[in-house]
PDB file of C-alpha atoms in Angstrom:
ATOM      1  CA  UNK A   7       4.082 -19.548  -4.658  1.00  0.00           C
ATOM      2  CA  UNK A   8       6.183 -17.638  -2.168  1.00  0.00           C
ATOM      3  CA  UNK A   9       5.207 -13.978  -1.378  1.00  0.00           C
ATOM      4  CA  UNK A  10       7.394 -10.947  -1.424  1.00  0.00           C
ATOM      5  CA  UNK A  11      10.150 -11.252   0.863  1.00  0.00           C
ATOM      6  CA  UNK A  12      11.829  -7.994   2.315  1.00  0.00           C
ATOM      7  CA  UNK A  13      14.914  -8.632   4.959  1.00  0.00           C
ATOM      8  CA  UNK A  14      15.863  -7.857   7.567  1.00  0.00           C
ATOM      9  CA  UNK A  15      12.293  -7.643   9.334  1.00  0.00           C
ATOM     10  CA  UNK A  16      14.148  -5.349  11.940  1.00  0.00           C
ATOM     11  CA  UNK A  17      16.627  -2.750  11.568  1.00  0.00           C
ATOM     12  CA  UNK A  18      18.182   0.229  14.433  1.00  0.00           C
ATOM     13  CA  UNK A  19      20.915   2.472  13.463  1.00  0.00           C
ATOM     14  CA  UNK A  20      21.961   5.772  14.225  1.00  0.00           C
ATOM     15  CA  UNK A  21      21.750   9.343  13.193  1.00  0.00           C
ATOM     16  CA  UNK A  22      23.764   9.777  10.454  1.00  0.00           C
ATOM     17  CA  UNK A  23      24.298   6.218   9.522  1.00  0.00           C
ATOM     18  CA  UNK A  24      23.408   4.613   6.327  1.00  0.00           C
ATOM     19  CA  UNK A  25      21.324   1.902   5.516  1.00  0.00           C
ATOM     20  CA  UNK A  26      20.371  -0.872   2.942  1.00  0.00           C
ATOM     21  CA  UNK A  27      17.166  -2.804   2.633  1.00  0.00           C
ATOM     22  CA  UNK A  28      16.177  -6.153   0.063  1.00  0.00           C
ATOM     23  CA  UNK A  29      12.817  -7.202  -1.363  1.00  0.00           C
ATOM     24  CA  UNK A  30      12.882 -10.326  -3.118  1.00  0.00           C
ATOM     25  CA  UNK A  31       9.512 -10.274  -5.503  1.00  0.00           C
ATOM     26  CA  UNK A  32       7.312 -12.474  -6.171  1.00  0.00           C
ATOM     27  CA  UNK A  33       8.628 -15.317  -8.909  1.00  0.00           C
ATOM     28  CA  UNK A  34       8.068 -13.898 -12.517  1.00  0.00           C
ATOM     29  CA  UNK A  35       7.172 -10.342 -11.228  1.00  0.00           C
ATOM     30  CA  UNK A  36       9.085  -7.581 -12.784  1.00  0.00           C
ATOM     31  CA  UNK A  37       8.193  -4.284 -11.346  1.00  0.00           C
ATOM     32  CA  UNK A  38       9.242  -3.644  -7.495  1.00  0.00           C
ATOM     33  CA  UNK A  39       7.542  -0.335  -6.160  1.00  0.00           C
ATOM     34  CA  UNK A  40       9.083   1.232  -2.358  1.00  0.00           C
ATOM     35  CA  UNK A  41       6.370   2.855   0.478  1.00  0.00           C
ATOM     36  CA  UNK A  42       7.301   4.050   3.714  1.00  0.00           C
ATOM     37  CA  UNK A  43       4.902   4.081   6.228  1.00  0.00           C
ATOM     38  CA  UNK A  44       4.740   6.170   9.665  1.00  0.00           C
ATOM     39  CA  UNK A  45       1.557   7.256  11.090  1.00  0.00           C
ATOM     40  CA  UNK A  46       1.780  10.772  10.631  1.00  0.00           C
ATOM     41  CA  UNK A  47       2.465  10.890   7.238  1.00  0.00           C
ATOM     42  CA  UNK A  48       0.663   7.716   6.196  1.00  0.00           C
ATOM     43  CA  UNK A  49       1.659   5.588   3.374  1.00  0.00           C
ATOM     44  CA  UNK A  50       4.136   7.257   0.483  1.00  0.00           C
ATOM     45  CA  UNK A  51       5.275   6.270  -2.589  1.00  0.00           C
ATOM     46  CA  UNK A  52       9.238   5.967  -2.989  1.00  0.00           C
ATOM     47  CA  UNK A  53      10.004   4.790  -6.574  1.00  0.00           C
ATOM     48  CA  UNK A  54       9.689   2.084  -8.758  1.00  0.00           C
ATOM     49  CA  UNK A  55      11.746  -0.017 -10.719  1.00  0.00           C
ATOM     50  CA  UNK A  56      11.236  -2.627 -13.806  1.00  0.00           C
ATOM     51  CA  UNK A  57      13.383  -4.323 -15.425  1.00  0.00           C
ATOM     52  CA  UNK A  58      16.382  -2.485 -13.662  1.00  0.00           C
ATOM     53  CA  UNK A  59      15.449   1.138 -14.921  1.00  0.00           C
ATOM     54  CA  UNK A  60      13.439   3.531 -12.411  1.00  0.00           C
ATOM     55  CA  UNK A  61      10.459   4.799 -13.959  1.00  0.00           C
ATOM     56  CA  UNK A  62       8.668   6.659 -11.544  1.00  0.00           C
ATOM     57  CA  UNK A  63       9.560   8.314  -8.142  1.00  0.00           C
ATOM     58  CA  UNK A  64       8.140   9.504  -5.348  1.00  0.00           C
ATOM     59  CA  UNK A  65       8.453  12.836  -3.314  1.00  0.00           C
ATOM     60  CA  UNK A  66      11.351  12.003  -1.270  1.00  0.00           C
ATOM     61  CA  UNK A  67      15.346  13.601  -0.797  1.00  0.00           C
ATOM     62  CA  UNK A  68      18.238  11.824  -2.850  1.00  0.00           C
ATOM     63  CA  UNK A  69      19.440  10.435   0.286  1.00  0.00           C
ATOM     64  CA  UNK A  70      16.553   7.753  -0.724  1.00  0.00           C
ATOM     65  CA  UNK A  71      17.924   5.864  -3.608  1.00  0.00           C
ATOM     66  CA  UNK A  72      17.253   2.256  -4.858  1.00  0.00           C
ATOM     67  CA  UNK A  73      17.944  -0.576  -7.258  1.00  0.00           C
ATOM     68  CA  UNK A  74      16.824  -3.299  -8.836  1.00  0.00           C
ATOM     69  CA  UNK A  75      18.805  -6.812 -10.381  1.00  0.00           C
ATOM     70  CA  UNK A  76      18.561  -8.844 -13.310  1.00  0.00           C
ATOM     71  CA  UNK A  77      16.423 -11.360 -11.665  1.00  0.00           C
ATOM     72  CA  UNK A  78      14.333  -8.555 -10.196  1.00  0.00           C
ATOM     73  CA  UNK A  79      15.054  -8.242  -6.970  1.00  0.00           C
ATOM     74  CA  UNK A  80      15.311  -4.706  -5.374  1.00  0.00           C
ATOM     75  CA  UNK A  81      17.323  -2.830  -2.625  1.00  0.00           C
ATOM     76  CA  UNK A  82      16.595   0.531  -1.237  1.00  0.00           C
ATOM     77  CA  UNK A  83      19.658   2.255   0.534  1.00  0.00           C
ATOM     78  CA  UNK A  84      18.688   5.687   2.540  1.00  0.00           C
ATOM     79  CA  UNK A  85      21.793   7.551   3.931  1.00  0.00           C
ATOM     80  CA  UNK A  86      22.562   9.977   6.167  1.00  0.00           C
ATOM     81  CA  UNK A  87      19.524   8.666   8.441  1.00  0.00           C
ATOM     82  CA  UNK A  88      17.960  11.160  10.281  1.00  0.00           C
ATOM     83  CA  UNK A  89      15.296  10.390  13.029  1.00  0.00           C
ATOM     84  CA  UNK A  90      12.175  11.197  10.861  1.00  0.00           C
ATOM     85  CA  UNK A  91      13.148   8.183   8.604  1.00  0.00           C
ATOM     86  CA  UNK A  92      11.958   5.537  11.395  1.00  0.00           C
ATOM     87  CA  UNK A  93       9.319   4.252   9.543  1.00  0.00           C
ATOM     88  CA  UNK A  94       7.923   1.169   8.427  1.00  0.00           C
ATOM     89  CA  UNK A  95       9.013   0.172   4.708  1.00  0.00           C
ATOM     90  CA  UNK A  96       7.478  -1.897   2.598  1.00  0.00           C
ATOM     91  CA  UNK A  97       8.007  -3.504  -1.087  1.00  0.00           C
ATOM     92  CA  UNK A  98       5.303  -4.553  -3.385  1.00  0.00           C
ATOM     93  CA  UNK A  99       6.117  -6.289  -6.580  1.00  0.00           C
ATOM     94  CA  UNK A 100       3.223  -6.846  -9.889  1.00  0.00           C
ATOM     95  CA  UNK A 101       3.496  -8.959 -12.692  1.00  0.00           C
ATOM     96  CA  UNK A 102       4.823  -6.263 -15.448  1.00  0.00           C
ATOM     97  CA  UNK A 103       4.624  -3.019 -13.314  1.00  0.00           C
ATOM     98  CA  UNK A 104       0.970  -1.943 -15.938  1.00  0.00           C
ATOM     99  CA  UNK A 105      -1.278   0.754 -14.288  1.00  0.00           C
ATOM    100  CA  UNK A 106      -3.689  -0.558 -12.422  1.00  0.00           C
ATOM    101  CA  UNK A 107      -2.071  -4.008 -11.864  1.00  0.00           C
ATOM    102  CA  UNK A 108      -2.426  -5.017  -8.527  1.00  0.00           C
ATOM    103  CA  UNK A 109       0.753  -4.724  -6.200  1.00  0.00           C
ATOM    104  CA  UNK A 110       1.014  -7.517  -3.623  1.00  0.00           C
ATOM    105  CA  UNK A 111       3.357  -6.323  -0.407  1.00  0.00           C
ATOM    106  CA  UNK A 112       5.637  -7.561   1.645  1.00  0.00           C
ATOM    107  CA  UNK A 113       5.711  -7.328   5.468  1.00  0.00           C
ATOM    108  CA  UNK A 114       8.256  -4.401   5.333  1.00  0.00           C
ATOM    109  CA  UNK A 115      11.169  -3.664   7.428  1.00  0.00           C
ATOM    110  CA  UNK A 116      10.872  -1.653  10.823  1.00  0.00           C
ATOM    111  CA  UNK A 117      13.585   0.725  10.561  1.00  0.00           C
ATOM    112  CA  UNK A 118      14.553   2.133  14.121  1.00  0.00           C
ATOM    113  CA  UNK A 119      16.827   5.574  14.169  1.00  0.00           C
ATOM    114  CA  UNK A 120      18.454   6.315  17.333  1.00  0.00           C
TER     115      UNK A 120
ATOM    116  CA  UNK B  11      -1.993  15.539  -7.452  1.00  0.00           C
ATOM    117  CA  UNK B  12      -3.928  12.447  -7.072  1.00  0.00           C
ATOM    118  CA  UNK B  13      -5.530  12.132  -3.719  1.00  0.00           C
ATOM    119  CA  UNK B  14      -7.354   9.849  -1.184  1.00  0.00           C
ATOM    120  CA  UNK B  15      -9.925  10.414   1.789  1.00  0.00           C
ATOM    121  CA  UNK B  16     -10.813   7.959   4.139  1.00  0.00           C
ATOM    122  CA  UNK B  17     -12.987  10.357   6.288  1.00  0.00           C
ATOM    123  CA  UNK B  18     -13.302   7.971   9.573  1.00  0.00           C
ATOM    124  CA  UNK B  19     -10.015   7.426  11.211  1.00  0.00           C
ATOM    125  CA  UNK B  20     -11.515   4.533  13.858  1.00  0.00           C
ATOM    126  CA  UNK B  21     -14.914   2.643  13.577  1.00  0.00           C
ATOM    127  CA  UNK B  22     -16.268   0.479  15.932  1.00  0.00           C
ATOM    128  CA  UNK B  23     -18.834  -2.101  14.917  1.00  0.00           C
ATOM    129  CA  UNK B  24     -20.196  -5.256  16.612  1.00  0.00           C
ATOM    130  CA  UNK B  25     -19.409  -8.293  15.482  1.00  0.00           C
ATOM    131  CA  UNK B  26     -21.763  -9.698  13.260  1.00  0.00           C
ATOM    132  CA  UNK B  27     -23.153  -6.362  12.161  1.00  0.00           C
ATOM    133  CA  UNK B  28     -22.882  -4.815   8.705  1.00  0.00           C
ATOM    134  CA  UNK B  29     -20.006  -2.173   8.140  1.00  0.00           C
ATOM    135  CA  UNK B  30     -19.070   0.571   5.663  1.00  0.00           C
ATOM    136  CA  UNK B  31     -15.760   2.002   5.329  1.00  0.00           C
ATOM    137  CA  UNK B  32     -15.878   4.945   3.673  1.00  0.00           C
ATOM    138  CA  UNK B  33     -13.458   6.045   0.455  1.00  0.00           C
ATOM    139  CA  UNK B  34     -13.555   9.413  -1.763  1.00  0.00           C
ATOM    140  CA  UNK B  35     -10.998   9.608  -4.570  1.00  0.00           C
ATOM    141  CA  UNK B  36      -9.847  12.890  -6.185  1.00  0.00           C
ATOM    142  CA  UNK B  37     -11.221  13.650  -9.913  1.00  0.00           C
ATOM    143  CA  UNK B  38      -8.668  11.104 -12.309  1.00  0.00           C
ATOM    144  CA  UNK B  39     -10.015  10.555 -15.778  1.00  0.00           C
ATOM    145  CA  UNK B  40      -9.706   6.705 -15.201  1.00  0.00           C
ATOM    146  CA  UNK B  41      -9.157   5.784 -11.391  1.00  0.00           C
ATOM    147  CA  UNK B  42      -7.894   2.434 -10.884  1.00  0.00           C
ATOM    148  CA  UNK B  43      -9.134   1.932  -7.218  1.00  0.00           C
ATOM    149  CA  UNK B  44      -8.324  -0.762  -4.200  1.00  0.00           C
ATOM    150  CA  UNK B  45      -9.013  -1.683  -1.439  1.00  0.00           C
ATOM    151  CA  UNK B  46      -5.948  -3.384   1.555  1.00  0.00           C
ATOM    152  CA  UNK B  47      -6.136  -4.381   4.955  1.00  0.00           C
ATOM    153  CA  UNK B  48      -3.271  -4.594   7.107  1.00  0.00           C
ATOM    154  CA  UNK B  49      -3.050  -6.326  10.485  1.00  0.00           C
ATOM    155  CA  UNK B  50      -0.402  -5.574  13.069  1.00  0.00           C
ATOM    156  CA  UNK B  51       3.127  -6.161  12.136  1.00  0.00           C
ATOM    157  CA  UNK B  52       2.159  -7.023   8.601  1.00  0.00           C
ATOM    158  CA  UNK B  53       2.433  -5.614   5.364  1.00  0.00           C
ATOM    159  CA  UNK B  54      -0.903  -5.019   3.330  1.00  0.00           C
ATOM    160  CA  UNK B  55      -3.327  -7.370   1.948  1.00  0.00           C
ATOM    161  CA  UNK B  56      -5.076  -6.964  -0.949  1.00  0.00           C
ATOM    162  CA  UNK B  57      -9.243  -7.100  -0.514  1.00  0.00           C
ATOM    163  CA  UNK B  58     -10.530  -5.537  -4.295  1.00  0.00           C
ATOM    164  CA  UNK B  59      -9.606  -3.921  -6.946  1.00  0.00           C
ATOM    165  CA  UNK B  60     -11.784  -1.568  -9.731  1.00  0.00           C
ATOM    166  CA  UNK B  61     -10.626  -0.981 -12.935  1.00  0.00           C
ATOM    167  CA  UNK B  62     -13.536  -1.164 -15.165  1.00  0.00           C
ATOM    168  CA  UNK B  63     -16.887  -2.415 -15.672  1.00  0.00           C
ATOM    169  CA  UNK B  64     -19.258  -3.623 -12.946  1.00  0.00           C
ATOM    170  CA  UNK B  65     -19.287  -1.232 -10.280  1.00  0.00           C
ATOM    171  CA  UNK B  66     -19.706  -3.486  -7.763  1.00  0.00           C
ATOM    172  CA  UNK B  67     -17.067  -5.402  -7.131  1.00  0.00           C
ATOM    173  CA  UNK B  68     -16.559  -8.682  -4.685  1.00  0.00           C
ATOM    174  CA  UNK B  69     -13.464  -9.591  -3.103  1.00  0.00           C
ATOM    175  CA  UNK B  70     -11.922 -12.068  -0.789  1.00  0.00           C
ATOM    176  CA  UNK B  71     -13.217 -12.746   3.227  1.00  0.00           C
ATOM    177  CA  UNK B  72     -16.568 -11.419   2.437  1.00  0.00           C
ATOM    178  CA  UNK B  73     -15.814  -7.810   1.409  1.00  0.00           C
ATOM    179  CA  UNK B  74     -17.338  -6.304  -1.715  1.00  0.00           C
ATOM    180  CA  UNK B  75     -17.377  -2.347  -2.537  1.00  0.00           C
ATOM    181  CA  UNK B  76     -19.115   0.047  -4.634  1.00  0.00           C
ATOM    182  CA  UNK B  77     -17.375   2.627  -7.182  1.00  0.00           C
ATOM    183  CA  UNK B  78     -19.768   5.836  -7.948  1.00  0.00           C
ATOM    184  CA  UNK B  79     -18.347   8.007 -10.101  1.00  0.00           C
ATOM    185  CA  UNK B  80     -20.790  10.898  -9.276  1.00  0.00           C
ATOM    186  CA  UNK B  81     -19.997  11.080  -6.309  1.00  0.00           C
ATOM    187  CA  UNK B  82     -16.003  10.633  -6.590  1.00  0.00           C
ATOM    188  CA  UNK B  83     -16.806   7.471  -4.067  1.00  0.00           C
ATOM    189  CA  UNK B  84     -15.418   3.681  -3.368  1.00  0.00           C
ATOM    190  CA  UNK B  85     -17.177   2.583  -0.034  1.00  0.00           C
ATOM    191  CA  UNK B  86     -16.006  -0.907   1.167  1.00  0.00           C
ATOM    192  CA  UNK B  87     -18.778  -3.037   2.454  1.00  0.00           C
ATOM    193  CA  UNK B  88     -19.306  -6.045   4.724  1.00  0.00           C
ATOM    194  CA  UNK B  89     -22.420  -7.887   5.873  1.00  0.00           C
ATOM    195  CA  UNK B  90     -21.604  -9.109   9.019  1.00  0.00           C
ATOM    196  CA  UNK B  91     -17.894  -8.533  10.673  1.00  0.00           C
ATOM    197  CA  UNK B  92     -16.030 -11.463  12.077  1.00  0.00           C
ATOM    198  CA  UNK B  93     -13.162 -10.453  15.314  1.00  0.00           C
ATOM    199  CA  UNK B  94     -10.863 -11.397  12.488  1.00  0.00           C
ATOM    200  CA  UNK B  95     -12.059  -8.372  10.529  1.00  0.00           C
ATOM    201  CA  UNK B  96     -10.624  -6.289  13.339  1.00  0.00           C
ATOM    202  CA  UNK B  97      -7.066  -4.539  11.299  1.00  0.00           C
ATOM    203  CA  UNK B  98      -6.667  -1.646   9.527  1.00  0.00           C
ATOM    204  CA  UNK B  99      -8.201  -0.715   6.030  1.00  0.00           C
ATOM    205  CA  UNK B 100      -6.759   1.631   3.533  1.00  0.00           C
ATOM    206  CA  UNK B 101      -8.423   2.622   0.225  1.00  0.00           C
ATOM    207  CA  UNK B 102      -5.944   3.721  -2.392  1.00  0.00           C
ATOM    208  CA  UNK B 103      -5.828   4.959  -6.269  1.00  0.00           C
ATOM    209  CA  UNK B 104      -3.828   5.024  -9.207  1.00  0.00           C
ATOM    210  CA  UNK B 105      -4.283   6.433 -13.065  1.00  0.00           C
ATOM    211  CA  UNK B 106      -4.110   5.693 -16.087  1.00  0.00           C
ATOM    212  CA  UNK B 107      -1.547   7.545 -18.082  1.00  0.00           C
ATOM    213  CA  UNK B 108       1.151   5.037 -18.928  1.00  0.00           C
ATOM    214  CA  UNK B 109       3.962   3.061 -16.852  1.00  0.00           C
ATOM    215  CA  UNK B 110       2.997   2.257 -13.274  1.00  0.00           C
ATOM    216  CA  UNK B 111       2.636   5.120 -11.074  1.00  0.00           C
ATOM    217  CA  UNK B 112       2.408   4.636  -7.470  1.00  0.00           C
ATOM    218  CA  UNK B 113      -0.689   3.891  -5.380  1.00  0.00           C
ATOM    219  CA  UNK B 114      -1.397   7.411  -3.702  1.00  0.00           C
ATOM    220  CA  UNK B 115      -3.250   5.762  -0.578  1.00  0.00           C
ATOM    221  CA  UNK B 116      -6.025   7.275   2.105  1.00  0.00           C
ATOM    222  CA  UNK B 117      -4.847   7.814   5.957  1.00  0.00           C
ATOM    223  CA  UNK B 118      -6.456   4.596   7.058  1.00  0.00           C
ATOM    224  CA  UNK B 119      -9.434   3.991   8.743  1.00  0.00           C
ATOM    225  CA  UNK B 120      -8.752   2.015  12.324  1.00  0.00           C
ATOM    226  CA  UNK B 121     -11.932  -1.001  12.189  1.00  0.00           C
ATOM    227  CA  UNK B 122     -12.321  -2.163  16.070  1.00  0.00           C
ATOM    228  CA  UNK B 123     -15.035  -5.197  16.759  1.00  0.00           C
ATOM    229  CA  UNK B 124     -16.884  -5.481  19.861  1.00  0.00           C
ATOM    230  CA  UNK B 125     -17.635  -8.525  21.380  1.00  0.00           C
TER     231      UNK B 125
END
């Protein structure tokens, strides 16, 4: 069973630039959740979508938006990059998106901002 | 907010010794806790998970850990650490309240093997 796939691995852009980022789940999961990852602020929680709706988001400006398609699979798009947003981000998909269910993660795209 | 502490940024053990990765979870009526590990340029791995019952719990490569609710507490244990061990560990939590929140995780804790 393949894992989750997020593309591209790699990503540099510019101040001011906009962005777009895919996670393909895991076959028959429904619930796609968003983290980004630097090392001073650790690991955050974007949002979350299942079965195309967002249910739950994270901390983060508008400029961080996302979506997910009929057959699951998720995008993230930030705009207006700024240099704080270099950061790791990662995509987990579960089965039905339940509390508690464990998330299984991609291996995130490396977002560079110059 | 829901939080998580993973008091020890870097530990260094030898391999083949025991380890103990710390973990301390903010009050939730009913935490749902795990346990990843993430190696460089990878995304994170899942070890354990605690929902319920037992409060020991085994997981994959060796690792089990303890929940204690008294003591707000889900320390990851290992008997004897490979090199391959060597990666980063995060503990993280989620609630129970309906819909699936997000995984509020700890700041990592670094795990270095010596030879």
């Amino acid at each position: 069973k393949a894992g989750v796939t997020q593309t591209p691995r790699y990503l540099i852009k510019t101040r001011g630039q906009q962005v777009t980022l895919s996670c393909s789940p895991i076959s028959g999961h429904r619930s796609v959740s968003w983290y980004q990852q630097t090392p001073g602020q650790g690991l955050q929680f974007l949002f979350e979508y299942f079965s195309e709706t967002q249910r739950n988001k994270g901390n983060f400006p508008g400029r961080f938006s996302g979506r997910q398609f009929s057959n699951s699979r998720s995008e993230m798009n930030v705009s207006t990059l700024e240099l704080g947003d270099s950061a790791l981000y990662l995509c987990a998909s579960s089965l039905a998106g339940r509390v508690g269910q464990p998330q299984h993660f991609g291996d995130g795209t490396r977002l560079s901002i110059l | 907010a829901q939080s998580v502490t993973q008091p020890d940024i870097h530990i260094t053990v030898s391999e083949g010794a025991s380890l103990e990765l710390r973990c301390n979870y903010s009050y939730g009526a009913t935490p749902y806790l795990f346990w990843y590990v993430q190696s460089p340029g990878q995304g994170l791995q899942l070890l354990l998970k605690y929902f319920s019952g037992d409060t020991l719990v085994q997981g994959i490569k060796g690792f089990e850990a303890e929940f204690k609710r008294s003591q707000s507490s889900f320390n990851l244990r290992k008997p004897s650490v490979h090199w391959s061990d060597a990666a980063e560990y995060f503990c993280a939590v989620t609630y129970s309240g309906g819909g699936a929140d997000g995984l509020t995780f700890g700041k990592g804790t670094h795990l270095i093997i010596q030879p």
